[in-house]
PDB file of C-alpha atoms in Angstrom:
ATOM      1  CA  MET A   1     150.256   3.519  66.680  1.00 43.00           C
ATOM      2  CA  LYS A   2     147.341   4.869  64.852  1.00 42.00           C
ATOM      3  CA  THR A   3     145.631   7.813  66.120  1.00 43.00           C
ATOM      4  CA  PRO A   4     141.324   7.076  65.973  1.00 38.00           C
ATOM      5  CA  PHE A   5     141.341   9.736  63.080  1.00 35.00           C
ATOM      6  CA  LEU A   6     144.476   7.910  60.811  1.00 39.00           C
ATOM      7  CA  ALA A   7     142.470   4.585  61.608  1.00 36.00           C
ATOM      8  CA  ALA A   8     139.037   5.990  60.471  1.00 36.00           C
ATOM      9  CA  LEU A   9     140.978   7.488  57.379  1.00 37.00           C
ATOM     10  CA  THR A  10     142.902   3.853  56.501  1.00 40.00           C
ATOM     11  CA  LEU A  11     139.274   2.650  56.558  1.00 32.00           C
ATOM     12  CA  ALA A  12     137.612   4.736  54.635  1.00 37.00           C
ATOM     13  CA  ALA A  13     140.520   4.393  51.764  1.00 43.00           C
ATOM     14  CA  SER A  14     139.813   0.450  52.292  1.00 38.00           C
ATOM     15  CA  LEU A  15     136.293   0.946  51.694  1.00 35.00           C
ATOM     16  CA  LEU A  16     136.798   2.954  48.896  1.00 42.00           C
ATOM     17  CA  ALA A  17     139.302   0.580  47.240  1.00 40.00           C
ATOM     18  CA  THR A  18     136.756  -2.353  48.250  1.00 36.00           C
ATOM     19  CA  THR A  19     134.115  -0.423  45.865  1.00 39.00           C
ATOM     20  CA  SER A  20     136.269   0.140  43.229  1.00 40.00           C
ATOM     21  CA  MET A  21     137.321  -3.191  42.802  1.00 40.00           C
ATOM     22  CA  ALA A  22     134.128  -4.890  43.430  1.00 50.00           C
ATOM     23  CA  GLN A  23     132.950  -2.893  40.018  1.00 88.00           C
ATOM     24  CA  THR A  24     133.050  -5.021  37.277  1.00 96.00           C
ATOM     25  CA  VAL A  25     133.726  -3.350  34.069  1.00 97.00           C
ATOM     26  CA  ILE A  26     132.678  -4.776  30.658  1.00 98.00           C
ATOM     27  CA  ARG A  27     134.449  -3.286  27.496  1.00 98.00           C
ATOM     28  CA  ILE A  28     132.551  -3.781  24.016  1.00 98.00           C
ATOM     29  CA  ALA A  29     133.937  -3.322  20.704  1.00 98.00           C
ATOM     30  CA  HIS A  30     132.082  -3.681  17.571  1.00 97.00           C
ATOM     31  CA  ALA A  31     132.533  -2.137  14.102  1.00 92.00           C
ATOM     32  CA  GLN A  32     129.218  -0.467  13.142  1.00 91.00           C
ATOM     33  CA  PRO A  33     128.619   3.413  13.667  1.00 89.00           C
ATOM     34  CA  GLU A  34     126.863   4.829  16.613  1.00 94.00           C
ATOM     35  CA  SER A  35     123.769   5.257  14.385  1.00 89.00           C
ATOM     36  CA  SER A  36     123.264   1.620  13.726  1.00 90.00           C
ATOM     37  CA  PRO A  37     120.415  -0.915  15.351  1.00 92.00           C
ATOM     38  CA  LEU A  38     123.242  -2.721  16.997  1.00 95.00           C
ATOM     39  CA  HIS A  39     125.058   0.591  18.714  1.00 97.00           C
ATOM     40  CA  GLN A  40     121.639   1.191  20.154  1.00 97.00           C
ATOM     41  CA  ALA A  41     120.704  -2.095  21.054  1.00 98.00           C
ATOM     42  CA  MET A  42     124.820  -2.225  23.018  1.00 98.00           C
ATOM     43  CA  GLU A  43     123.735   1.285  25.147  1.00 98.00           C
ATOM     44  CA  HIS A  44     120.517  -0.890  25.792  1.00 98.00           C
ATOM     45  CA  PHE A  45     122.647  -3.604  27.550  1.00 98.00           C
ATOM     46  CA  ARG A  46     124.917  -0.637  28.964  1.00 98.00           C
ATOM     47  CA  GLN A  47     122.099   1.388  30.665  1.00 98.00           C
ATOM     48  CA  THR A  48     119.699  -1.763  32.005  1.00 98.00           C
ATOM     49  CA  LEU A  49     122.833  -3.878  33.314  1.00 98.00           C
ATOM     50  CA  GLU A  50     124.331  -0.853  35.034  1.00 97.00           C
ATOM     51  CA  GLU A  51     120.818  -0.259  36.580  1.00 97.00           C
ATOM     52  CA  ARG A  52     119.673  -3.425  37.662  1.00 97.00           C
ATOM     53  CA  SER A  53     123.088  -4.199  38.741  1.00 97.00           C
ATOM     54  CA  ASN A  54     123.143  -0.575  41.282  1.00 96.00           C
ATOM     55  CA  GLY A  55     126.599   0.074  40.010  1.00 94.00           C
ATOM     56  CA  GLY A  56     128.200  -3.224  40.053  1.00 96.00           C
ATOM     57  CA  PHE A  57     128.605  -3.207  36.282  1.00 97.00           C
ATOM     58  CA  GLU A  58     129.726  -0.756  34.240  1.00 97.00           C
ATOM     59  CA  VAL A  59     129.752  -0.639  30.536  1.00 98.00           C
ATOM     60  CA  GLU A  60     132.336   1.217  28.178  1.00 98.00           C
ATOM     61  CA  ILE A  61     131.363   0.834  24.226  1.00 98.00           C
ATOM     62  CA  TYR A  62     133.601   1.131  21.065  1.00 98.00           C
ATOM     63  CA  ALA A  63     132.249   1.608  17.979  1.00 97.00           C
ATOM     64  CA  GLY A  64     132.753   2.196  14.593  1.00 93.00           C
ATOM     65  CA  GLY A  65     136.185   0.063  14.700  1.00 94.00           C
ATOM     66  CA  GLN A  66     137.713   2.035  17.123  1.00 96.00           C
ATOM     67  CA  LEU A  67     139.745  -0.263  18.884  1.00 97.00           C
ATOM     68  CA  GLY A  68     140.381  -2.209  15.185  1.00 95.00           C
ATOM     69  CA  SER A  69     139.521  -4.720  12.725  1.00 92.00           C
ATOM     70  CA  VAL A  70     137.007  -7.982  14.050  1.00 94.00           C
ATOM     71  CA  THR A  71     140.329  -9.975  13.680  1.00 94.00           C
ATOM     72  CA  GLU A  72     141.731  -7.627  15.626  1.00 97.00           C
ATOM     73  CA  THR A  73     138.802  -7.285  18.386  1.00 98.00           C
ATOM     74  CA  LEU A  74     138.150 -10.876  18.846  1.00 98.00           C
ATOM     75  CA  ASP A  75     142.417 -11.160  19.362  1.00 98.00           C
ATOM     76  CA  LEU A  76     141.547  -8.209  21.916  1.00 98.00           C
ATOM     77  CA  VAL A  77     138.744 -10.820  23.499  1.00 98.00           C
ATOM     78  CA  GLN A  78     140.649 -13.818  23.416  1.00 98.00           C
ATOM     79  CA  SER A  79     144.064 -12.172  25.354  1.00 97.00           C
ATOM     80  CA  GLY A  80     141.393 -10.610  28.040  1.00 97.00           C
ATOM     81  CA  ASN A  81     142.193  -7.397  27.473  1.00 98.00           C
ATOM     82  CA  ILE A  82     138.877  -6.213  26.518  1.00 98.00           C
ATOM     83  CA  GLN A  83     135.441  -8.286  27.610  1.00 98.00           C
ATOM     84  CA  MET A  84     133.079  -8.248  24.792  1.00 98.00           C
ATOM     85  CA  ALA A  85     132.909  -7.499  21.098  1.00 98.00           C
ATOM     86  CA  THR A  86     131.095  -8.219  18.040  1.00 98.00           C
ATOM     87  CA  GLY A  87     131.278  -9.452  14.116  1.00 96.00           C
ATOM     88  CA  ALA A  88     129.339 -10.858  11.523  1.00 92.00           C
ATOM     89  CA  SER A  89     129.974 -14.622  11.065  1.00 93.00           C
ATOM     90  CA  VAL A  90     132.184 -14.552   7.802  1.00 87.00           C
ATOM     91  CA  ASN A  91     134.429 -12.585   9.449  1.00 89.00           C
ATOM     92  CA  LEU A  92     134.745 -14.567  12.560  1.00 94.00           C
ATOM     93  CA  SER A  93     134.545 -17.763  10.560  1.00 91.00           C
ATOM     94  CA  PRO A  94     138.713 -17.876   9.936  1.00 89.00           C
ATOM     95  CA  SER A  95     138.816 -18.028  13.603  1.00 94.00           C
ATOM     96  CA  ILE A  96     136.200 -20.243  14.382  1.00 96.00           C
ATOM     97  CA  PRO A  97     135.718 -22.168  11.483  1.00 95.00           C
ATOM     98  CA  GLU A  98     132.929 -23.785  12.456  1.00 97.00           C
ATOM     99  CA  LEU A  99     130.475 -20.844  11.663  1.00 96.00           C
ATOM    100  CA  GLY A 100     131.497 -21.399   8.521  1.00 93.00           C
ATOM    101  CA  VAL A 101     128.464 -23.410   8.010  1.00 96.00           C
ATOM    102  CA  LEU A 102     126.539 -19.849   8.001  1.00 95.00           C
ATOM    103  CA  ASP A 103     128.479 -19.206   4.613  1.00 91.00           C
ATOM    104  CA  GLN A 104     126.030 -21.270   2.334  1.00 94.00           C
ATOM    105  CA  PHE A 105     123.229 -19.630   0.672  1.00 94.00           C
ATOM    106  CA  LEU A 106     119.745 -19.244   1.177  1.00 91.00           C
ATOM    107  CA  LEU A 107     119.942 -21.670   4.230  1.00 92.00           C
ATOM    108  CA  PHE A 108     116.775 -20.155   5.769  1.00 91.00           C
ATOM    109  CA  SER A 109     113.144 -19.009   4.270  1.00 85.00           C
ATOM    110  CA  ASP A 110     112.796 -16.244   6.397  1.00 88.00           C
ATOM    111  CA  GLU A 111     114.050 -14.218   9.787  1.00 92.00           C
ATOM    112  CA  GLU A 112     111.749 -16.220  12.127  1.00 93.00           C
ATOM    113  CA  HIS A 113     113.312 -19.690  10.661  1.00 92.00           C
ATOM    114  CA  ALA A 114     116.880 -18.201  11.335  1.00 94.00           C
ATOM    115  CA  ARG A 115     115.902 -16.900  14.817  1.00 95.00           C
ATOM    116  CA  ALA A 116     115.104 -20.049  15.790  1.00 94.00           C
ATOM    117  CA  THR A 117     117.366 -22.517  14.610  1.00 95.00           C
ATOM    118  CA  LEU A 118     120.080 -19.977  16.198  1.00 96.00           C
ATOM    119  CA  ASP A 119     118.320 -19.890  19.203  1.00 97.00           C
ATOM    120  CA  GLY A 120     117.867 -23.555  19.270  1.00 96.00           C
ATOM    121  CA  PRO A 121     120.274 -26.818  19.465  1.00 95.00           C
ATOM    122  CA  ALA A 122     122.193 -25.258  16.385  1.00 96.00           C
ATOM    123  CA  GLY A 123     123.339 -22.197  18.158  1.00 97.00           C
ATOM    124  CA  ASP A 124     124.007 -24.109  21.031  1.00 97.00           C
ATOM    125  CA  ALA A 125     126.610 -26.267  18.645  1.00 96.00           C
ATOM    126  CA  LEU A 126     128.195 -23.031  17.345  1.00 98.00           C
ATOM    127  CA  ASN A 127     128.532 -21.543  21.045  1.00 98.00           C
ATOM    128  CA  ALA A 128     130.269 -24.434  22.124  1.00 97.00           C
ATOM    129  CA  ALA A 129     132.619 -24.269  18.802  1.00 97.00           C
ATOM    130  CA  MET A 130     133.303 -20.717  20.366  1.00 98.00           C
ATOM    131  CA  GLU A 131     134.053 -21.883  23.713  1.00 98.00           C
ATOM    132  CA  THR A 132     137.082 -24.293  22.549  1.00 97.00           C
ATOM    133  CA  ARG A 133     138.550 -20.693  21.478  1.00 97.00           C
ATOM    134  CA  GLY A 134     138.099 -19.383  24.712  1.00 98.00           C
ATOM    135  CA  LEU A 135     134.928 -17.460  23.951  1.00 98.00           C
ATOM    136  CA  ALA A 136     131.066 -17.556  25.430  1.00 98.00           C
ATOM    137  CA  GLY A 137     128.610 -16.719  23.097  1.00 98.00           C
ATOM    138  CA  MET A 138     126.737 -13.996  24.401  1.00 98.00           C
ATOM    139  CA  GLY A 139     123.739 -14.321  21.387  1.00 98.00           C
ATOM    140  CA  PHE A 140     122.965 -13.801  17.495  1.00 98.00           C
ATOM    141  CA  LEU A 141     122.458 -10.287  16.770  1.00 97.00           C
ATOM    142  CA  GLU A 142     120.901  -9.665  13.703  1.00 94.00           C
ATOM    143  CA  LEU A 143     121.767  -7.812   9.846  1.00 87.00           C
ATOM    144  CA  GLY A 144     119.138  -9.174   7.818  1.00 84.00           C
ATOM    145  CA  PHE A 145     119.429 -10.830   4.598  1.00 91.00           C
ATOM    146  CA  ARG A 146     121.464  -9.524   2.505  1.00 92.00           C
ATOM    147  CA  SER A 147     120.875  -8.058  -1.215  1.00 94.00           C
ATOM    148  CA  PHE A 148     122.572  -5.733  -3.344  1.00 96.00           C
ATOM    149  CA  SER A 149     123.636  -2.060  -4.032  1.00 95.00           C
ATOM    150  CA  GLY A 150     125.573  -1.459  -7.570  1.00 95.00           C
ATOM    151  CA  ASN A 151     125.716   0.511 -10.805  1.00 94.00           C
ATOM    152  CA  ARG A 152     123.594  -1.874 -12.668  1.00 92.00           C
ATOM    153  CA  ALA A 153     120.672  -4.043 -11.621  1.00 94.00           C
ATOM    154  CA  LEU A 154     121.425  -7.702 -11.115  1.00 95.00           C
ATOM    155  CA  ASP A 155     117.587  -8.863 -12.419  1.00 94.00           C
ATOM    156  CA  SER A 156     118.792 -12.325 -13.362  1.00 95.00           C
ATOM    157  CA  LEU A 157     121.403 -14.641 -12.310  1.00 95.00           C
ATOM    158  CA  ALA A 158     123.395 -14.036 -15.638  1.00 96.00           C
ATOM    159  CA  ALA A 159     123.728 -10.504 -14.814  1.00 97.00           C
ATOM    160  CA  PHE A 160     126.256 -11.571 -12.316  1.00 97.00           C
ATOM    161  CA  GLN A 161     128.953 -12.230 -15.162  1.00 97.00           C
ATOM    162  CA  GLY A 162     131.945 -10.219 -15.101  1.00 97.00           C
ATOM    163  CA  PHE A 163     130.087  -8.130 -11.998  1.00 97.00           C
ATOM    164  CA  ARG A 164     132.959  -6.817  -9.753  1.00 98.00           C
ATOM    165  CA  LEU A 165     131.568  -7.016  -5.826  1.00 97.00           C
ATOM    166  CA  ARG A 166     132.806  -6.336  -2.803  1.00 95.00           C
ATOM    167  CA  SER A 167     133.265  -9.660  -0.902  1.00 90.00           C
ATOM    168  CA  ALA A 168     134.586 -10.788   2.711  1.00 79.00           C
ATOM    169  CA  ASP A 169     138.351 -11.974   2.634  1.00 80.00           C
ATOM    170  CA  ASN A 170     136.919 -15.384   3.007  1.00 79.00           C
ATOM    171  CA  PRO A 171     137.594 -18.059   0.371  1.00 86.00           C
ATOM    172  CA  VAL A 172     134.825 -19.757   0.518  1.00 87.00           C
ATOM    173  CA  GLN A 173     132.757 -16.877   0.032  1.00 87.00           C
ATOM    174  CA  ILE A 174     135.239 -15.749  -3.200  1.00 93.00           C
ATOM    175  CA  ALA A 175     134.874 -19.404  -4.347  1.00 94.00           C
ATOM    176  CA  ALA A 176     131.087 -18.773  -4.321  1.00 95.00           C
ATOM    177  CA  TRP A 177     130.717 -15.753  -6.531  1.00 96.00           C
ATOM    178  CA  ARG A 178     133.142 -16.782  -8.948  1.00 97.00           C
ATOM    179  CA  ALA A 179     131.015 -19.686  -9.365  1.00 97.00           C
ATOM    180  CA  ILE A 180     128.436 -17.726 -10.878  1.00 97.00           C
ATOM    181  CA  GLY A 181     130.720 -15.360 -12.657  1.00 98.00           C
ATOM    182  CA  ALA A 182     131.073 -12.695 -10.770  1.00 98.00           C
ATOM    183  CA  VAL A 183     134.211 -11.019  -9.777  1.00 98.00           C
ATOM    184  CA  PRO A 184     135.128 -10.693  -5.901  1.00 97.00           C
ATOM    185  CA  LEU A 185     137.615  -8.363  -4.550  1.00 96.00           C
ATOM    186  CA  PRO A 186     138.271  -8.420  -1.092  1.00 92.00           C
ATOM    187  CA  LEU A 187     137.691  -5.400   0.938  1.00 91.00           C
ATOM    188  CA  ALA A 188     137.556  -4.103   4.656  1.00 86.00           C
ATOM    189  CA  TRP A 189     133.773  -3.014   5.644  1.00 82.00           C
ATOM    190  CA  GLY A 190     135.431   0.615   5.941  1.00 85.00           C
ATOM    191  CA  GLU A 191     136.609   0.529   2.255  1.00 93.00           C
ATOM    192  CA  ILE A 192     133.469   0.054   0.378  1.00 94.00           C
ATOM    193  CA  TYR A 193     132.146   3.667   0.350  1.00 95.00           C
ATOM    194  CA  SER A 194     135.485   4.608  -1.623  1.00 95.00           C
ATOM    195  CA  SER A 195     135.700   1.853  -3.939  1.00 96.00           C
ATOM    196  CA  LEU A 196     132.237   2.272  -4.818  1.00 95.00           C
ATOM    197  CA  GLN A 197     132.891   6.305  -5.356  1.00 95.00           C
ATOM    198  CA  GLN A 198     135.878   5.931  -6.960  1.00 95.00           C
ATOM    199  CA  GLY A 199     134.546   2.854  -9.505  1.00 94.00           C
ATOM    200  CA  LEU A 200     136.828   0.298  -8.195  1.00 95.00           C
ATOM    201  CA  ILE A 201     133.758  -1.859  -7.641  1.00 97.00           C
ATOM    202  CA  ASP A 202     130.408  -2.368  -9.680  1.00 97.00           C
ATOM    203  CA  GLY A 203     128.645  -3.027  -6.058  1.00 97.00           C
ATOM    204  CA  GLN A 204     128.529  -4.286  -2.361  1.00 96.00           C
ATOM    205  CA  GLU A 205     126.329  -6.994  -0.720  1.00 94.00           C
ATOM    206  CA  SER A 206     124.866  -6.246   2.529  1.00 90.00           C
ATOM    207  CA  ALA A 207     122.048  -5.986   4.683  1.00 86.00           C
ATOM    208  CA  LEU A 208     119.389  -3.456   3.682  1.00 87.00           C
ATOM    209  CA  SER A 209     119.730  -1.141   6.413  1.00 80.00           C
ATOM    210  CA  SER A 210     123.410  -1.181   6.273  1.00 83.00           C
ATOM    211  CA  MET A 211     123.086   1.136   2.824  1.00 89.00           C
ATOM    212  CA  VAL A 212     121.120   3.604   4.708  1.00 84.00           C
ATOM    213  CA  VAL A 213     123.779   3.638   7.711  1.00 80.00           C
ATOM    214  CA  GLU A 214     126.930   3.629   5.247  1.00 87.00           C
ATOM    215  CA  ARG A 215     125.059   5.937   3.168  1.00 91.00           C
ATOM    216  CA  PHE A 216     126.359   3.389  -0.151  1.00 93.00           C
ATOM    217  CA  TYR A 217     122.961   5.208  -1.736  1.00 91.00           C
ATOM    218  CA  GLU A 218     124.832   8.080  -2.348  1.00 94.00           C
ATOM    219  CA  VAL A 219     127.294   6.592  -5.099  1.00 94.00           C
ATOM    220  CA  GLN A 220     124.841   3.864  -6.399  1.00 92.00           C
ATOM    221  CA  SER A 221     121.995   3.777  -9.048  1.00 94.00           C
ATOM    222  CA  ASN A 222     119.977   0.423  -8.168  1.00 95.00           C
ATOM    223  CA  VAL A 223     119.341  -1.832  -5.156  1.00 95.00           C
ATOM    224  CA  SER A 224     118.812  -5.317  -6.173  1.00 95.00           C
ATOM    225  CA  LEU A 225     116.757  -7.683  -3.869  1.00 93.00           C
ATOM    226  CA  THR A 226     118.191 -10.934  -4.191  1.00 93.00           C
ATOM    227  CA  GLY A 227     118.591 -11.728  -0.083  1.00 90.00           C
ATOM    228  CA  HIS A 228     121.093 -14.432  -1.069  1.00 93.00           C
ATOM    229  CA  ILE A 229     122.420 -15.152   2.736  1.00 93.00           C
ATOM    230  CA  TYR A 230     121.954 -14.878   6.037  1.00 93.00           C
ATOM    231  CA  TRP A 231     124.793 -13.730   8.526  1.00 88.00           C
ATOM    232  CA  PRO A 232     124.225 -12.992  12.175  1.00 95.00           C
ATOM    233  CA  GLU A 233     126.334 -10.270  13.970  1.00 96.00           C
ATOM    234  CA  VAL A 234     127.954 -12.704  16.969  1.00 98.00           C
ATOM    235  CA  TRP A 235     127.985 -11.371  19.703  1.00 98.00           C
ATOM    236  CA  PHE A 236     130.677 -12.880  22.354  1.00 98.00           C
ATOM    237  CA  ALA A 237     132.947 -12.499  25.635  1.00 98.00           C
ATOM    238  CA  ASN A 238     136.006 -13.709  27.360  1.00 98.00           C
ATOM    239  CA  LEU A 239     135.203 -17.601  28.429  1.00 98.00           C
ATOM    240  CA  ASP A 240     137.560 -16.917  31.681  1.00 98.00           C
ATOM    241  CA  PHE A 241     135.854 -13.067  32.406  1.00 98.00           C
ATOM    242  CA  VAL A 242     132.218 -14.799  32.295  1.00 98.00           C
ATOM    243  CA  ASN A 243     133.289 -17.654  34.088  1.00 98.00           C
ATOM    244  CA  SER A 244     135.042 -15.135  36.912  1.00 97.00           C
ATOM    245  CA  LEU A 245     131.362 -13.692  37.703  1.00 98.00           C
ATOM    246  CA  SER A 246     129.979 -14.911  40.472  1.00 97.00           C
ATOM    247  CA  GLU A 247     126.347 -16.756  39.731  1.00 97.00           C
ATOM    248  CA  ASP A 248     124.033 -13.934  40.081  1.00 97.00           C
ATOM    249  CA  GLU A 249     126.009 -11.827  37.900  1.00 97.00           C
ATOM    250  CA  ARG A 250     126.613 -14.150  35.098  1.00 98.00           C
ATOM    251  CA  ALA A 251     122.593 -15.112  35.458  1.00 98.00           C
ATOM    252  CA  LEU A 252     121.834 -10.950  35.147  1.00 98.00           C
ATOM    253  CA  MET A 253     124.169 -10.088  32.674  1.00 98.00           C
ATOM    254  CA  ARG A 254     123.068 -13.208  30.564  1.00 98.00           C
ATOM    255  CA  GLU A 255     119.154 -11.851  31.370  1.00 98.00           C
ATOM    256  CA  VAL A 256     119.900  -9.047  30.090  1.00 98.00           C
ATOM    257  CA  ALA A 257     121.966  -9.963  27.011  1.00 98.00           C
ATOM    258  CA  ALA A 258     119.179 -12.116  25.682  1.00 98.00           C
ATOM    259  CA  GLU A 259     116.756  -8.982  26.508  1.00 98.00           C
ATOM    260  CA  THR A 260     119.541  -6.869  24.074  1.00 98.00           C
ATOM    261  CA  VAL A 261     119.180  -9.346  21.431  1.00 98.00           C
ATOM    262  CA  THR A 262     115.904  -9.290  21.035  1.00 98.00           C
ATOM    263  CA  LEU A 263     115.612  -5.137  21.363  1.00 98.00           C
ATOM    264  CA  GLN A 264     118.119  -5.096  18.077  1.00 97.00           C
ATOM    265  CA  ARG A 265     116.322  -7.756  16.059  1.00 96.00           C
ATOM    266  CA  GLN A 266     113.614  -5.644  16.770  1.00 95.00           C
ATOM    267  CA  LEU A 267     114.994  -2.022  15.780  1.00 94.00           C
ATOM    268  CA  VAL A 268     116.967  -4.450  12.444  1.00 90.00           C
ATOM    269  CA  ALA A 269     113.272  -5.049  11.577  1.00 89.00           C
ATOM    270  CA  GLU A 270     112.205  -1.510  11.488  1.00 89.00           C
ATOM    271  CA  ALA A 271     114.906   0.075   9.839  1.00 85.00           C
ATOM    272  CA  ASN A 272     114.848  -2.697   7.064  1.00 83.00           C
ATOM    273  CA  ALA A 273     111.169  -2.255   6.884  1.00 83.00           C
ATOM    274  CA  ALA A 274     111.739   1.702   6.392  1.00 87.00           C
ATOM    275  CA  THR A 275     114.772   1.120   4.062  1.00 86.00           C
ATOM    276  CA  LEU A 276     113.374   0.056   0.492  1.00 87.00           C
ATOM    277  CA  ALA A 277     111.638   3.682   0.722  1.00 88.00           C
ATOM    278  CA  GLN A 278     114.740   5.438   1.511  1.00 90.00           C
ATOM    279  CA  LEU A 279     116.733   3.950  -1.005  1.00 92.00           C
ATOM    280  CA  THR A 280     113.416   4.864  -3.895  1.00 91.00           C
ATOM    281  CA  GLU A 281     113.522   8.452  -2.427  1.00 91.00           C
ATOM    282  CA  ALA A 282     117.026   8.712  -2.802  1.00 91.00           C
ATOM    283  CA  GLY A 283     116.644   7.828  -6.562  1.00 93.00           C
ATOM    284  CA  LEU A 284     117.585   4.038  -6.748  1.00 94.00           C
ATOM    285  CA  GLU A 285     115.936   1.631  -8.974  1.00 95.00           C
ATOM    286  CA  VAL A 286     114.718  -1.344  -6.988  1.00 94.00           C
ATOM    287  CA  THR A 287     114.873  -4.614  -8.821  1.00 95.00           C
ATOM    288  CA  GLU A 288     114.119  -8.001  -7.850  1.00 92.00           C
ATOM    289  CA  LEU A 289     116.350 -11.147  -8.474  1.00 90.00           C
ATOM    290  CA  PRO A 290     113.400 -13.828  -9.504  1.00 91.00           C
ATOM    291  CA  ALA A 291     112.541 -16.750  -7.427  1.00 89.00           C
ATOM    292  CA  GLU A 292     113.325 -19.139  -9.844  1.00 93.00           C
ATOM    293  CA  ASP A 293     116.925 -17.393 -10.148  1.00 94.00           C
ATOM    294  CA  ARG A 294     117.631 -17.121  -6.432  1.00 91.00           C
ATOM    295  CA  GLN A 295     117.468 -21.484  -6.525  1.00 91.00           C
ATOM    296  CA  GLN A 296     119.723 -21.709  -9.460  1.00 95.00           C
ATOM    297  CA  MET A 297     122.264 -19.079  -7.734  1.00 94.00           C
ATOM    298  CA  ALA A 298     121.889 -20.795  -4.317  1.00 93.00           C
ATOM    299  CA  ALA A 299     122.436 -24.504  -6.066  1.00 94.00           C
ATOM    300  CA  THR A 300     125.467 -23.467  -8.008  1.00 97.00           C
ATOM    301  CA  MET A 301     126.919 -21.209  -5.354  1.00 96.00           C
ATOM    302  CA  ASN A 302     126.615 -23.878  -2.142  1.00 96.00           C
ATOM    303  CA  ALA A 303     127.419 -26.924  -4.649  1.00 96.00           C
ATOM    304  CA  ALA A 304     130.952 -24.892  -4.968  1.00 96.00           C
ATOM    305  CA  ILE A 305     131.611 -24.536  -1.540  1.00 96.00           C
ATOM    306  CA  GLU A 306     130.280 -27.767   0.317  1.00 96.00           C
ATOM    307  CA  SER A 307     133.405 -29.587  -0.231  1.00 96.00           C
ATOM    308  CA  LEU A 308     135.250 -26.186   1.251  1.00 94.00           C
ATOM    309  CA  ILE A 309     132.562 -26.131   4.065  1.00 95.00           C
ATOM    310  CA  ARG A 310     133.242 -29.645   5.333  1.00 96.00           C
ATOM    311  CA  GLU A 311     136.646 -29.586   4.735  1.00 95.00           C
ATOM    312  CA  ARG A 312     136.666 -26.680   7.400  1.00 93.00           C
ATOM    313  CA  VAL A 313     133.946 -28.032   9.658  1.00 95.00           C
ATOM    314  CA  GLY A 314     134.074 -31.244   9.412  1.00 95.00           C
ATOM    315  CA  ASP A 315     131.663 -33.538   8.020  1.00 97.00           C
ATOM    316  CA  ALA A 316     130.304 -34.841  11.821  1.00 96.00           C
ATOM    317  CA  PHE A 317     129.824 -30.792  12.593  1.00 96.00           C
ATOM    318  CA  PHE A 318     128.252 -30.092   8.904  1.00 96.00           C
ATOM    319  CA  ASP A 319     126.069 -33.095   8.924  1.00 96.00           C
ATOM    320  CA  GLN A 320     124.493 -32.035  12.243  1.00 94.00           C
ATOM    321  CA  PHE A 321     124.002 -28.324  11.809  1.00 94.00           C
ATOM    322  CA  SER A 322     122.293 -29.436   8.474  1.00 92.00           C
ATOM    323  CA  ALA A 323     119.752 -31.802  10.333  1.00 92.00           C
ATOM    324  CA  TYR A 324     119.234 -28.928  12.821  1.00 90.00           C
ATOM    325  CA  LEU A 325     117.961 -26.547   9.803  1.00 86.00           C
ATOM    326  CA  ALA A 326     115.623 -29.735   8.779  1.00 78.00           C
ATOM    327  CA  GLN A 327     114.173 -29.700  11.783  1.00 76.00           C
TER     328      GLN A 327
END
């Protein structure tokens, strides 16, 4: 027979265990540094979700590739070892082929066009494709349009001939760059700075803000405003984890996630607006690829990869996404 003290102690332990079990832990992995707009937005997600849930959620963020590459963190999310991660669509498309429709060049006229497309039916179609791989889309974060930093100006389409550039390890992207005479070399993101420093590559293409965040300007002489492609940073979660939440928990998490996407896009826009001045102050020469060359670049590269993309995503999905773009 339990004494009143022992019974009280048992009850207290039971309540403590129940409280501990009631707390939902969300572990998020991403590859960007803590100084990036992405990480700042994830900190907003952590703080806001923990506060609004009164401690019902606990969020842990692992920045800078602490838990591995995008492919490795994708595996961790799919297996349920962590709950969320982010990755550029180009790095996720080998595992989620439908994201490959975003590998086309000059798809969007500007950021507003890209956001409206990805926040609408086109984004819903991509989210549905992720669900078939055990993932729930949390939102399309922004990296901005990509341009080049390099050791010489890319001020014409002819300037790409023989230009050794860092490419994602993606057959579609490699084929596209080769179509305009460039020499794509697949490298992990973390290897870009040292490769630029050692002269192993002539340049790299990224969002403008990344050129400052990653300090590429220290080992480059030129910035070429090509604006050739828009890749979102896809935020995804383990589908079983999302479905395991109560309706109220899921609604709260989605609400805070939507706010986080809006904030992150704003932070990226501010960072990109300030970037050109910083790069100029750092001594880099800024040039712009003429509109006529950009159009020819897109036509040549997209012609070289359309069949590859259709083969990967299927004609029906390709045509459906293309129709959404035209709306």
